[in-house]
Amino acid sequence: MFGPKTHCVVVVGAQWGDEGKGKIVDVLAERADLVVRYQGGANAGHTVDTGAGEFVLHQIPSGIIQGAVCIVGNGVVLDPETFFQELDALTERGVRSDHKLYVSDRAHLTLPYHKLLDRAREQREKIGTTGRGIGPTYEDKYGRRGVRVGDLRNVQRATELVCARLAAANEFLALLGSSERADVQEHVRLLERLAPRLLPLAVDAGRVVYEALKRGESVLLEGAQGALLDVDHGTYPYVTSSNTTAGGAAVGAGIGPTAIDAVLGVVKAYTTRVGNGPLPTEAEPAVAERIRELGAEFGATTGRPRRCGWFDAVVVRYAVRVNGLTGLAVTKLDVLDSFSEIPVGVGYRLDGEPLDTMPAEVERLARVEPVYEALPGWQHSLSQVRRLADLPSAARAYLDRLQDLAHAPIRYVSLGTRRDQIIEVT
């Protein structure tokens, strides 16, 4: 993806998240000077299999495994406790981060009271959140009452901001019927403990990215979740609380949109989602369970089983449009190895009428009937394939059909979890 005229690349999920962005970023990071995570929080989970071991990352950009300089951008809501737990775990496994990992001083902090609010609200609303405090942190951010990394430069002032929020948070917890309450002293001690360790990592992230691009360096912007979980463009209200689409990359990294040269969308060769909300091409329970077991479809963050179904071309075409995708990375093609026939959702019908785009209303999307096209399976293990030309003809035909339906070229194909099982299409 990187080249003489391509210095800034965005990697986004083009379904409902969990598409395998981590391993694609890991491969691209080998050629990147700087990797920036631009939105989301500790609710994300990126799994990277280096061949020598598996790493599950939640807030630290996947590029850290390859030794790239990594930044947690201003669009991220940072859970500092789990961030340092993650960092310490990497250090124990020999991954060095000295002078390699930084955090935007404009990133908002997710604190214990945010998690209490998140869990209490989920008990009532059943949106399907992870309970990691992401939504309440973004609410504080956009309500102009949040606490940012840079605020820790004056711990007393930061403490005053947090204490003011705790009073309101505890009132809201009572209204939600929760017996839990946020503790002032716990928060004060947390801020005092975090400041000395977090502040040395704090930078003006947008300036760092801007100057790297001016020097002609390669910058990779890494998103979390997927396009259909975008707060504006996803299956609202069953979405996350940030802009997961490529438009959020410029804002969340602190650069202008004209700095972006390419956008790579990651899709599975089938479809999954975690939590509530419509999934038009969801397979019948027995088939969904088969896909789930073959693909190890359990959340990297929560361990929740993912709902599974067939590739939905309407979803991916929509993601191509709202992200401006210049290419696709298709992951987990090998999961379909044993199927003799593979349905692909090519369109929808709603109340008997054809529908070729995503409806905005979740109620309408929940009622659509998918229109399927059956493609022959290859019934051959792809685990040892290392070149596109060596794929079985049926597997190659399947990819060609997905590319035609999505209206975007396939740039990468993943046939397993390891780095050497990712094929670059040249």
PDB file of N, CA and C in Angstrom, residues 334 337 380-386 391 415-416 418 420-421:
ATOM      1  N   ASP A 334      -9.819 -19.105   4.655  1.00  0.00           N
ATOM      2  CA  ASP A 334      -9.608 -20.518   4.986  1.00  0.00           C
ATOM      3  C   ASP A 334     -10.727 -21.117   5.841  1.00  0.00           C
ATOM      4  N   ASP A 337     -13.093 -23.389   3.982  1.00  0.00           N
ATOM      5  CA  ASP A 337     -12.493 -24.501   3.227  1.00  0.00           C
ATOM      6  C   ASP A 337     -13.388 -25.722   3.077  1.00  0.00           C
ATOM      7  N   HIS A 380     -10.878 -27.675   0.001  1.00  0.00           N
ATOM      8  CA  HIS A 380      -9.433 -27.944  -0.027  1.00  0.00           C
ATOM      9  C   HIS A 380      -8.782 -26.991   0.971  1.00  0.00           C
ATOM     10  N   SER A 381      -7.843 -27.472   1.776  1.00  0.00           N
ATOM     11  CA  SER A 381      -7.184 -26.614   2.757  1.00  0.00           C
ATOM     12  C   SER A 381      -6.321 -25.559   2.076  1.00  0.00           C
ATOM     13  N   LEU A 382      -6.481 -24.312   2.524  1.00  0.00           N
ATOM     14  CA  LEU A 382      -5.698 -23.200   1.962  1.00  0.00           C
ATOM     15  C   LEU A 382      -4.510 -22.838   2.847  1.00  0.00           C
ATOM     16  N   SER A 383      -4.291 -23.572   3.926  1.00  0.00           N
ATOM     17  CA  SER A 383      -3.309 -23.160   4.927  1.00  0.00           C
ATOM     18  C   SER A 383      -1.884 -23.078   4.398  1.00  0.00           C
ATOM     19  N   GLN A 384      -1.561 -23.848   3.359  1.00  0.00           N
ATOM     20  CA  GLN A 384      -0.200 -23.855   2.826  1.00  0.00           C
ATOM     21  C   GLN A 384      -0.041 -22.986   1.583  1.00  0.00           C
ATOM     22  N   VAL A 385      -1.121 -22.371   1.120  1.00  0.00           N
ATOM     23  CA  VAL A 385      -1.047 -21.518  -0.077  1.00  0.00           C
ATOM     24  C   VAL A 385      -0.342 -20.211   0.265  1.00  0.00           C
ATOM     25  N   ARG A 386       0.601 -19.811  -0.572  1.00  0.00           N
ATOM     26  CA  ARG A 386       1.351 -18.572  -0.331  1.00  0.00           C
ATOM     27  C   ARG A 386       1.304 -17.616  -1.522  1.00  0.00           C
ATOM     28  N   LEU A 391      -4.149 -20.649  -5.491  1.00  0.00           N
ATOM     29  CA  LEU A 391      -5.464 -20.910  -4.921  1.00  0.00           C
ATOM     30  C   LEU A 391      -6.249 -21.852  -5.830  1.00  0.00           C
ATOM     31  N   LEU A 415      -5.146 -16.163   4.741  1.00  0.00           N
ATOM     32  CA  LEU A 415      -5.516 -17.576   4.740  1.00  0.00           C
ATOM     33  C   LEU A 415      -5.217 -18.248   6.073  1.00  0.00           C
ATOM     34  N   GLY A 416      -5.038 -17.450   7.118  1.00  0.00           N
ATOM     35  CA  GLY A 416      -4.725 -17.986   8.439  1.00  0.00           C
ATOM     36  C   GLY A 416      -4.354 -16.861   9.372  1.00  0.00           C
ATOM     37  N   ARG A 418      -1.324 -16.367  10.883  1.00  0.00           N
ATOM     38  CA  ARG A 418       0.086 -15.978  10.928  1.00  0.00           C
ATOM     39  C   ARG A 418       0.429 -14.956   9.847  1.00  0.00           C
ATOM     40  N   ASP A 420       2.814 -15.055   7.703  1.00  0.00           N
ATOM     41  CA  ASP A 420       3.183 -15.636   6.411  1.00  0.00           C
ATOM     42  C   ASP A 420       1.985 -16.207   5.668  1.00  0.00           C
ATOM     43  N   GLN A 421       0.797 -16.086   6.258  1.00  0.00           N
ATOM     44  CA  GLN A 421      -0.419 -16.570   5.584  1.00  0.00           C
ATOM     45  C   GLN A 421      -1.230 -15.436   4.979  1.00  0.00           C
TER      46      GLN A 421
END
